Structures are given as structure tokens and as C-alpha cells.
Amino acid sequence: MKGLGLASVSSCTYVKDKRETPLEFRIETANFDLPKGITAYPALLSEEEIRRKLEPELAKYPPSMISDHLSQLLVVRGNSLHCDGVRIGGLVDEKYPGQIILDEQILANPDTGFHHEFSSVLLRQHQERFPWEEWKSATPDNFRYGADHKAGSPIAACSVCFSKDPGLNEKGFVCEYGQVDIEEDINTLAHALFARTPEMMSMKREYGRIGKKIESIILFYDKINGNNFFRDQFKS
């Protein structure tokens, strides 16, 4: 996002195993310019409250993975973030793939939030490492992204991106919004994996297509990180 002001900026500290590692990304809550078509109001949460809400989510990643890929987190007032008039929970600006814009109310929401957008950050920076063919093989042969669900439709504003719907899950999706396009499919499944791990491990065993997609995400994240951190974290 060009022209971002720095009047309300702080660094964030990640704490794990009694060691502190500074994360080199900024938290911005006011004085910002938004991409074309995006509207929002400054956040009401303080930076300390934002950090406190994020800590449990950040702890699910190696510190270097956050620091190497996320440069700025712009947090806006709850329910004020809109894209072309449609309310959304967050986005990654295409021009600045290291910056996330996020609604303050969903920072730690179990159904949509940080993990959703951070998966886009990783995809934008490491497209060549993602196992695209394996992912596509986990979708039904006759399925077409966006055929019934468009990004600009009301479903794009859906706040619940996890559904135990056997018909949907059998096809390899954790929510309807994942059918909009392949990136949203990856976003929604990655978020569910991090935010609802026990349920997703159960679904991995029950639904073959979801199992394949989970394996693709683990493979992708471990390729970026350079070890088996996520393989060990998401053991069935």
C-alpha cells in the first residue's frame, strides 16, 4: 500500500520458550492510504491489544518465517473494511505482497483472520514452490472455480469460513468461499488447518481430498521454512 503513514507504528515481539525474538514487521492502525476500491476506518484497538491477540497465532510459526515474509500489518476498525462496497475481513495488496490489511475484530477469529491472509503472503512470494498439480488433483474433475461463487458476491463477506458439511467436505472444501478461486481455496484451508487443527486432522482422515490439500500446504510451508517444522506440528 503506497503512502502508508507511520504515526501509529510499533514493532512486535514474539515470545517462545522464554526467548524473545524481534519480528521485523510494523503494526499500523491509523494514517494510512488504501488500495483503489478499498475503504476502511482507523482501528479502535491499541497496538498492545493487537499484539496480545496475535501472539498465540504467531507462535504457530518459526519466528524467521514471519520476519522474512511479513513487513507490515495494517489493522482497521471492525466491520469497516470494504472492497468495492463488499465487506471483507482482510486482504493482501497485490503491489505489496508483504503487507496485510486486517479487520481488528477477526485477528484471532477461529474461522477467518491472520492465517488466511498470511497464506496469501507466502503464495505471492513463493508461487513456484507451491505444489499446484497435487492441489488440482484434489478437486473434482468437473469442478470449476468461480462457476457458482464470485469474489464480488455477498459470500465474499462471509465471516464463517469453516463448515462441517459432508457434501462440501467430500469435494475437498472447508467452506463455500473456497470455491471462489484457487487462492481462496488455499487461504480457507490453510486458515482452518492452523486455527482448527484437531478438527482438520479428523477431516484429513475422513475426506481424501481434504487430506491431499492438507499435505500440499504442509509440503509448501516446509519448503519455505527449510525443515519439517510443520510436518511435526500437524502430525495426524
PDB file of C-alpha atoms in Angstrom:
ATOM      1  CA  MET A   1       0.000   0.000   0.000  1.00  0.00           C
ATOM      2  CA  LYS A   2       1.661   3.165  -1.113  1.00  0.00           C
ATOM      3  CA  GLY A   3       1.901   6.222   1.061  1.00  0.00           C
ATOM      4  CA  LEU A   4       1.365   4.491   4.401  1.00  0.00           C
ATOM      5  CA  GLY A   5       1.839   6.890   7.286  1.00  0.00           C
ATOM      6  CA  LEU A   6       3.851   5.836  10.302  1.00  0.00           C
ATOM      7  CA  ALA A   7       2.197   7.807  13.079  1.00  0.00           C
ATOM      8  CA  SER A   8       0.960   4.670  14.856  1.00  0.00           C
ATOM      9  CA  VAL A   9       3.691   2.139  14.273  1.00  0.00           C
ATOM     10  CA  SER A  10       5.343  -0.371  16.556  1.00  0.00           C
ATOM     11  CA  SER A  11       7.470  -3.488  16.289  1.00  0.00           C
ATOM     12  CA  CYS A  12       6.100  -6.788  17.502  1.00  0.00           C
ATOM     13  CA  THR A  13       7.891  -9.258  19.792  1.00  0.00           C
ATOM     14  CA  TYR A  14       7.442 -12.992  19.501  1.00  0.00           C
ATOM     15  CA  VAL A  15       7.924 -14.937  22.733  1.00  0.00           C
ATOM     16  CA  LYS A  16       8.519 -18.682  22.804  1.00  0.00           C
ATOM     17  CA  ASP A  17      10.454 -20.982  25.130  1.00  0.00           C
ATOM     18  CA  LYS A  18      11.338 -17.942  27.280  1.00  0.00           C
ATOM     19  CA  ARG A  19      13.324 -16.441  24.397  1.00  0.00           C
ATOM     20  CA  GLU A  20      12.406 -13.175  22.734  1.00  0.00           C
ATOM     21  CA  THR A  21      12.927 -12.656  19.019  1.00  0.00           C
ATOM     22  CA  PRO A  22      12.010  -9.269  17.458  1.00  0.00           C
ATOM     23  CA  LEU A  23       9.751  -9.596  14.457  1.00  0.00           C
ATOM     24  CA  GLU A  24      10.662  -7.077  11.818  1.00  0.00           C
ATOM     25  CA  PHE A  25       7.187  -6.011  10.787  1.00  0.00           C
ATOM     26  CA  ARG A  26       5.267  -2.860  11.641  1.00  0.00           C
ATOM     27  CA  ILE A  27       1.767  -2.608  13.058  1.00  0.00           C
ATOM     28  CA  GLU A  28      -0.172   0.330  11.636  1.00  0.00           C
ATOM     29  CA  THR A  29      -3.579   1.424  12.963  1.00  0.00           C
ATOM     30  CA  ALA A  30      -4.055   4.946  11.550  1.00  0.00           C
ATOM     31  CA  ASN A  31      -2.898   7.447   8.906  1.00  0.00           C
ATOM     32  CA  PHE A  32      -2.911   5.009   6.028  1.00  0.00           C
ATOM     33  CA  ASP A  33      -3.648   5.116   2.316  1.00  0.00           C
ATOM     34  CA  LEU A  34      -5.613   2.163   0.967  1.00  0.00           C
ATOM     35  CA  PRO A  35      -5.504   0.457  -2.425  1.00  0.00           C
ATOM     36  CA  LYS A  36      -8.022   1.548  -5.047  1.00  0.00           C
ATOM     37  CA  GLY A  37     -11.524   0.305  -4.258  1.00  0.00           C
ATOM     38  CA  ILE A  38     -10.716  -0.387  -0.592  1.00  0.00           C
ATOM     39  CA  THR A  39     -12.289   1.653   2.205  1.00  0.00           C
ATOM     40  CA  ALA A  40     -11.875   1.405   5.997  1.00  0.00           C
ATOM     41  CA  TYR A  41     -11.599   3.404   9.223  1.00  0.00           C
ATOM     42  CA  PRO A  42      -8.715   3.503  11.734  1.00  0.00           C
ATOM     43  CA  ALA A  43      -8.685   0.716  14.318  1.00  0.00           C
ATOM     44  CA  LEU A  44     -10.016   1.176  17.838  1.00  0.00           C
ATOM     45  CA  LEU A  45      -7.724  -1.445  19.374  1.00  0.00           C
ATOM     46  CA  SER A  46      -4.398  -0.299  20.771  1.00  0.00           C
ATOM     47  CA  GLU A  47      -1.190  -1.766  19.395  1.00  0.00           C
ATOM     48  CA  GLU A  48      -0.668  -3.619  22.675  1.00  0.00           C
ATOM     49  CA  GLU A  49      -4.100  -5.246  22.342  1.00  0.00           C
ATOM     50  CA  ILE A  50      -3.327  -6.212  18.754  1.00  0.00           C
ATOM     51  CA  ARG A  51      -0.044  -7.819  19.754  1.00  0.00           C
ATOM     52  CA  ARG A  52      -1.722  -9.700  22.587  1.00  0.00           C
ATOM     53  CA  LYS A  53      -4.374 -11.105  20.239  1.00  0.00           C
ATOM     54  CA  LEU A  54      -1.751 -12.080  17.663  1.00  0.00           C
ATOM     55  CA  GLU A  55       0.735 -13.773  19.982  1.00  0.00           C
ATOM     56  CA  PRO A  56      -0.945 -17.211  20.051  1.00  0.00           C
ATOM     57  CA  GLU A  57      -1.260 -17.186  16.254  1.00  0.00           C
ATOM     58  CA  LEU A  58       2.319 -16.073  15.614  1.00  0.00           C
ATOM     59  CA  ALA A  59       3.555 -18.812  17.946  1.00  0.00           C
ATOM     60  CA  LYS A  60       2.402 -21.380  15.384  1.00  0.00           C
ATOM     61  CA  TYR A  61       5.238 -20.357  13.027  1.00  0.00           C
ATOM     62  CA  PRO A  62       9.022 -20.242  13.320  1.00  0.00           C
ATOM     63  CA  PRO A  63       9.906 -16.586  14.094  1.00  0.00           C
ATOM     64  CA  SER A  64      12.053 -16.286  10.963  1.00  0.00           C
ATOM     65  CA  MET A  65       9.142 -17.297   8.745  1.00  0.00           C
ATOM     66  CA  ILE A  66       7.152 -14.289   9.931  1.00  0.00           C
ATOM     67  CA  SER A  67      10.092 -11.878   9.842  1.00  0.00           C
ATOM     68  CA  ASP A  68      11.220 -12.967   6.383  1.00  0.00           C
ATOM     69  CA  HIS A  69       7.825 -12.519   4.748  1.00  0.00           C
ATOM     70  CA  LEU A  70       5.659 -10.018   6.634  1.00  0.00           C
ATOM     71  CA  SER A  71       6.718  -6.370   6.520  1.00  0.00           C
ATOM     72  CA  GLN A  72       3.591  -4.597   7.756  1.00  0.00           C
ATOM     73  CA  LEU A  73       0.230  -5.388   9.311  1.00  0.00           C
ATOM     74  CA  LEU A  74      -2.391  -2.690   8.827  1.00  0.00           C
ATOM     75  CA  VAL A  75      -5.279  -3.177  11.273  1.00  0.00           C
ATOM     76  CA  VAL A  76      -8.549  -1.329  10.609  1.00  0.00           C
ATOM     77  CA  ARG A  77     -11.745  -0.779  12.581  1.00  0.00           C
ATOM     78  CA  GLY A  78     -14.077  -3.743  12.932  1.00  0.00           C
ATOM     79  CA  ASN A  79     -16.621  -4.196  10.130  1.00  0.00           C
ATOM     80  CA  SER A  80     -15.305  -1.128   8.272  1.00  0.00           C
ATOM     81  CA  LEU A  81     -13.157  -2.862   5.625  1.00  0.00           C
ATOM     82  CA  HIS A  82     -14.833  -2.928   2.211  1.00  0.00           C
ATOM     83  CA  CYS A  83     -13.707  -3.887  -1.279  1.00  0.00           C
ATOM     84  CA  ASP A  84     -15.840  -2.248  -3.977  1.00  0.00           C
ATOM     85  CA  GLY A  85     -18.664  -1.969  -1.458  1.00  0.00           C
ATOM     86  CA  VAL A  86     -18.482  -5.584  -0.239  1.00  0.00           C
ATOM     87  CA  ARG A  87     -17.451  -6.085   3.392  1.00  0.00           C
ATOM     88  CA  ILE A  88     -14.352  -8.263   3.768  1.00  0.00           C
ATOM     89  CA  GLY A  89     -12.210  -9.425   6.658  1.00  0.00           C
ATOM     90  CA  GLY A  90      -8.772  -8.814   5.186  1.00  0.00           C
ATOM     91  CA  LEU A  91      -6.588  -8.751   2.108  1.00  0.00           C
ATOM     92  CA  VAL A  92      -3.038  -8.662   0.801  1.00  0.00           C
ATOM     93  CA  ASP A  93      -2.298  -5.772  -1.531  1.00  0.00           C
ATOM     94  CA  GLU A  94      -1.069  -7.132  -4.876  1.00  0.00           C
ATOM     95  CA  LYS A  95       1.535  -4.368  -5.159  1.00  0.00           C
ATOM     96  CA  TYR A  96       2.928  -5.019  -1.681  1.00  0.00           C
ATOM     97  CA  PRO A  97       2.830  -8.783  -1.018  1.00  0.00           C
ATOM     98  CA  GLY A  98       4.463  -8.399   2.395  1.00  0.00           C
ATOM     99  CA  GLN A  99       1.639  -6.245   3.782  1.00  0.00           C
ATOM    100  CA  ILE A 100      -1.643  -7.469   5.248  1.00  0.00           C
ATOM    101  CA  ILE A 101      -4.761  -5.367   5.850  1.00  0.00           C
ATOM    102  CA  LEU A 102      -6.976  -6.932   8.516  1.00  0.00           C
ATOM    103  CA  ASP A 103     -10.225  -6.166  10.352  1.00  0.00           C
ATOM    104  CA  GLU A 104      -9.447  -5.789  14.070  1.00  0.00           C
ATOM    105  CA  GLN A 105     -12.387  -7.993  15.056  1.00  0.00           C
ATOM    106  CA  ILE A 106     -11.042 -11.080  13.306  1.00  0.00           C
ATOM    107  CA  LEU A 107      -7.416 -11.010  14.451  1.00  0.00           C
ATOM    108  CA  ALA A 108      -7.964 -14.175  16.493  1.00  0.00           C
ATOM    109  CA  ASN A 109     -11.246 -15.380  14.981  1.00  0.00           C
ATOM    110  CA  PRO A 110     -11.191 -19.195  14.571  1.00  0.00           C
ATOM    111  CA  ASP A 111     -12.893 -19.016  11.186  1.00  0.00           C
ATOM    112  CA  THR A 112     -11.082 -16.255   9.333  1.00  0.00           C
ATOM    113  CA  GLY A 113      -8.149 -13.978  10.077  1.00  0.00           C
ATOM    114  CA  PHE A 114      -4.372 -13.829  10.172  1.00  0.00           C
ATOM    115  CA  HIS A 115      -3.590 -17.332   8.855  1.00  0.00           C
ATOM    116  CA  HIS A 116      -5.930 -16.787   5.910  1.00  0.00           C
ATOM    117  CA  GLU A 117      -4.107 -13.671   4.751  1.00  0.00           C
ATOM    118  CA  PHE A 118      -0.616 -14.893   5.666  1.00  0.00           C
ATOM    119  CA  SER A 119      -1.075 -17.856   3.331  1.00  0.00           C
ATOM    120  CA  SER A 120      -1.582 -15.302   0.532  1.00  0.00           C
ATOM    121  CA  VAL A 121       1.620 -13.523   1.576  1.00  0.00           C
ATOM    122  CA  LEU A 122       3.502 -16.811   1.203  1.00  0.00           C
ATOM    123  CA  LEU A 123       1.817 -17.656  -2.107  1.00  0.00           C
ATOM    124  CA  ARG A 124       2.629 -14.275  -3.637  1.00  0.00           C
ATOM    125  CA  GLN A 125       6.302 -14.630  -2.666  1.00  0.00           C
ATOM    126  CA  HIS A 126       6.781 -18.336  -3.400  1.00  0.00           C
ATOM    127  CA  GLN A 127       4.376 -19.309  -6.182  1.00  0.00           C
ATOM    128  CA  GLU A 128       6.981 -21.555  -7.791  1.00  0.00           C
ATOM    129  CA  ARG A 129       7.244 -23.680  -4.631  1.00  0.00           C
ATOM    130  CA  PHE A 130       3.555 -24.467  -4.302  1.00  0.00           C
ATOM    131  CA  PRO A 131       2.532 -27.998  -5.433  1.00  0.00           C
ATOM    132  CA  TRP A 132      -0.148 -26.794  -7.845  1.00  0.00           C
ATOM    133  CA  GLU A 133      -0.685 -30.102  -9.643  1.00  0.00           C
ATOM    134  CA  GLU A 134      -1.147 -32.006  -6.395  1.00  0.00           C
ATOM    135  CA  TRP A 135      -3.683 -29.405  -5.263  1.00  0.00           C
ATOM    136  CA  LYS A 136      -5.620 -29.528  -8.520  1.00  0.00           C
ATOM    137  CA  SER A 137      -5.723 -33.324  -8.338  1.00  0.00           C
ATOM    138  CA  ALA A 138      -7.641 -32.978  -5.052  1.00  0.00           C
ATOM    139  CA  THR A 139     -10.571 -31.139  -6.699  1.00  0.00           C
ATOM    140  CA  PRO A 140     -13.396 -32.958  -8.520  1.00  0.00           C
ATOM    141  CA  ASP A 141     -12.832 -33.417 -12.264  1.00  0.00           C
ATOM    142  CA  ASN A 142     -15.915 -31.411 -13.237  1.00  0.00           C
ATOM    143  CA  PHE A 143     -15.345 -28.577 -10.752  1.00  0.00           C
ATOM    144  CA  ARG A 144     -14.666 -25.020 -11.941  1.00  0.00           C
ATOM    145  CA  TYR A 145     -13.646 -22.269  -9.520  1.00  0.00           C
ATOM    146  CA  GLY A 146     -16.000 -19.289  -9.613  1.00  0.00           C
ATOM    147  CA  ALA A 147     -18.728 -21.110 -11.530  1.00  0.00           C
ATOM    148  CA  ASP A 148     -21.273 -20.509  -8.776  1.00  0.00           C
ATOM    149  CA  HIS A 149     -19.434 -18.183  -6.391  1.00  0.00           C
ATOM    150  CA  LYS A 150     -17.875 -14.893  -7.457  1.00  0.00           C
ATOM    151  CA  ALA A 151     -15.404 -12.827  -5.438  1.00  0.00           C
ATOM    152  CA  GLY A 152     -17.717  -9.815  -5.575  1.00  0.00           C
ATOM    153  CA  SER A 153     -20.799 -11.690  -4.400  1.00  0.00           C
ATOM    154  CA  PRO A 154     -22.205 -11.495  -0.856  1.00  0.00           C
ATOM    155  CA  ILE A 155     -20.446 -14.745   0.022  1.00  0.00           C
ATOM    156  CA  ALA A 156     -17.177 -12.809  -0.162  1.00  0.00           C
ATOM    157  CA  ALA A 157     -18.231 -11.038   3.013  1.00  0.00           C
ATOM    158  CA  CYS A 158     -18.927 -14.314   4.806  1.00  0.00           C
ATOM    159  CA  SER A 159     -17.428 -14.343   8.294  1.00  0.00           C
ATOM    160  CA  VAL A 160     -17.634 -18.133   8.713  1.00  0.00           C
ATOM    161  CA  CYS A 161     -15.058 -19.937   6.594  1.00  0.00           C
ATOM    162  CA  PHE A 162     -15.341 -23.389   8.132  1.00  0.00           C
ATOM    163  CA  SER A 163     -18.205 -25.790   7.659  1.00  0.00           C
ATOM    164  CA  LYS A 164     -18.734 -29.425   8.592  1.00  0.00           C
ATOM    165  CA  ASP A 165     -20.825 -30.070   5.515  1.00  0.00           C
ATOM    166  CA  PRO A 166     -20.255 -33.641   4.233  1.00  0.00           C
ATOM    167  CA  GLY A 167     -21.245 -32.718   0.681  1.00  0.00           C
ATOM    168  CA  LEU A 168     -18.824 -29.792   0.638  1.00  0.00           C
ATOM    169  CA  ASN A 169     -16.057 -31.584   2.532  1.00  0.00           C
ATOM    170  CA  GLU A 170     -16.238 -34.625   0.263  1.00  0.00           C
ATOM    171  CA  LYS A 171     -15.392 -32.319  -2.639  1.00  0.00           C
ATOM    172  CA  GLY A 172     -12.316 -31.052  -0.772  1.00  0.00           C
ATOM    173  CA  PHE A 173     -13.600 -27.714   0.574  1.00  0.00           C
ATOM    174  CA  VAL A 174     -13.896 -26.430   4.138  1.00  0.00           C
ATOM    175  CA  CYS A 175     -16.327 -23.632   3.216  1.00  0.00           C
ATOM    176  CA  GLU A 176     -18.243 -22.283   0.239  1.00  0.00           C
ATOM    177  CA  TYR A 177     -15.906 -19.308  -0.121  1.00  0.00           C
ATOM    178  CA  GLY A 178     -13.098 -21.708  -1.025  1.00  0.00           C
ATOM    179  CA  GLN A 179     -14.879 -22.290  -4.324  1.00  0.00           C
ATOM    180  CA  VAL A 180     -14.394 -18.674  -5.486  1.00  0.00           C
ATOM    181  CA  ASP A 181     -10.870 -19.277  -6.822  1.00  0.00           C
ATOM    182  CA  ILE A 182      -7.849 -21.437  -6.115  1.00  0.00           C
ATOM    183  CA  GLU A 183      -6.164 -18.846  -3.884  1.00  0.00           C
ATOM    184  CA  GLU A 184      -9.247 -18.571  -1.654  1.00  0.00           C
ATOM    185  CA  ASP A 185      -9.379 -22.354  -1.548  1.00  0.00           C
ATOM    186  CA  ILE A 186      -5.788 -22.420  -0.275  1.00  0.00           C
ATOM    187  CA  ASN A 187      -6.472 -19.485   2.106  1.00  0.00           C
ATOM    188  CA  THR A 188      -9.533 -21.045   3.726  1.00  0.00           C
ATOM    189  CA  LEU A 189      -7.980 -24.467   4.118  1.00  0.00           C
ATOM    190  CA  ALA A 190      -4.684 -23.101   5.456  1.00  0.00           C
ATOM    191  CA  HIS A 191      -6.528 -20.989   7.999  1.00  0.00           C
ATOM    192  CA  ALA A 192      -8.670 -23.913   9.123  1.00  0.00           C
ATOM    193  CA  LEU A 193      -5.546 -26.051   9.489  1.00  0.00           C
ATOM    194  CA  PHE A 194      -3.891 -23.537  11.835  1.00  0.00           C
ATOM    195  CA  ALA A 195      -6.996 -22.363  13.702  1.00  0.00           C
ATOM    196  CA  ARG A 196      -8.893 -25.646  13.992  1.00  0.00           C
ATOM    197  CA  THR A 197      -6.102 -28.228  13.979  1.00  0.00           C
ATOM    198  CA  PRO A 198      -7.835 -31.127  15.824  1.00  0.00           C
ATOM    199  CA  GLU A 199     -10.933 -30.863  13.624  1.00  0.00           C
ATOM    200  CA  MET A 200      -8.828 -30.650  10.468  1.00  0.00           C
ATOM    201  CA  MET A 201      -6.773 -33.696  11.442  1.00  0.00           C
ATOM    202  CA  SER A 202     -10.031 -35.586  11.837  1.00  0.00           C
ATOM    203  CA  MET A 203     -11.272 -34.348   8.461  1.00  0.00           C
ATOM    204  CA  LYS A 204      -7.942 -35.314   6.897  1.00  0.00           C
ATOM    205  CA  ARG A 205      -8.600 -38.925   7.875  1.00  0.00           C
ATOM    206  CA  GLU A 206     -12.235 -38.820   6.791  1.00  0.00           C
ATOM    207  CA  TYR A 207     -12.034 -36.956   3.485  1.00  0.00           C
ATOM    208  CA  GLY A 208      -9.358 -37.902   0.981  1.00  0.00           C
ATOM    209  CA  ARG A 209      -9.477 -34.649  -0.986  1.00  0.00           C
ATOM    210  CA  ILE A 210      -9.066 -32.509   2.144  1.00  0.00           C
ATOM    211  CA  GLY A 211      -6.244 -34.832   3.218  1.00  0.00           C
ATOM    212  CA  LYS A 212      -4.412 -34.204  -0.067  1.00  0.00           C
ATOM    213  CA  LYS A 213      -4.814 -30.449   0.303  1.00  0.00           C
ATOM    214  CA  ILE A 214      -3.522 -30.510   3.877  1.00  0.00           C
ATOM    215  CA  GLU A 215      -0.486 -32.458   2.686  1.00  0.00           C
ATOM    216  CA  SER A 216       0.089 -29.848  -0.046  1.00  0.00           C
ATOM    217  CA  ILE A 217       0.027 -26.990   2.475  1.00  0.00           C
ATOM    218  CA  ILE A 218       2.402 -28.774   4.852  1.00  0.00           C
ATOM    219  CA  LEU A 219       4.780 -29.503   1.973  1.00  0.00           C
ATOM    220  CA  PHE A 220       4.641 -25.878   0.787  1.00  0.00           C
ATOM    221  CA  TYR A 221       5.233 -24.354   4.211  1.00  0.00           C
ATOM    222  CA  ASP A 222       8.100 -26.731   4.991  1.00  0.00           C
ATOM    223  CA  LYS A 223       9.736 -25.986   1.627  1.00  0.00           C
ATOM    224  CA  ILE A 224       9.727 -22.314   2.530  1.00  0.00           C
ATOM    225  CA  ASN A 225      10.941 -22.910   6.072  1.00  0.00           C
ATOM    226  CA  GLY A 226      13.604 -25.442   5.051  1.00  0.00           C
ATOM    227  CA  ASN A 227      12.814 -28.155   7.585  1.00  0.00           C
ATOM    228  CA  ASN A 228       9.979 -30.354   8.914  1.00  0.00           C
ATOM    229  CA  PHE A 229       8.561 -27.834  11.393  1.00  0.00           C
ATOM    230  CA  PHE A 230       5.009 -28.048  10.027  1.00  0.00           C
ATOM    231  CA  ARG A 231       5.176 -31.783   9.328  1.00  0.00           C
ATOM    232  CA  ASP A 232       5.908 -32.273  13.030  1.00  0.00           C
ATOM    233  CA  GLN A 233       3.296 -29.718  14.098  1.00  0.00           C
ATOM    234  CA  PHE A 234       0.470 -31.284  12.114  1.00  0.00           C
ATOM    235  CA  LYS A 235       1.007 -34.956  12.810  1.00  0.00           C
ATOM    236  CA  SER A 236      -2.229 -36.890  12.363  1.00  0.00           C
TER     237      SER A 236
END
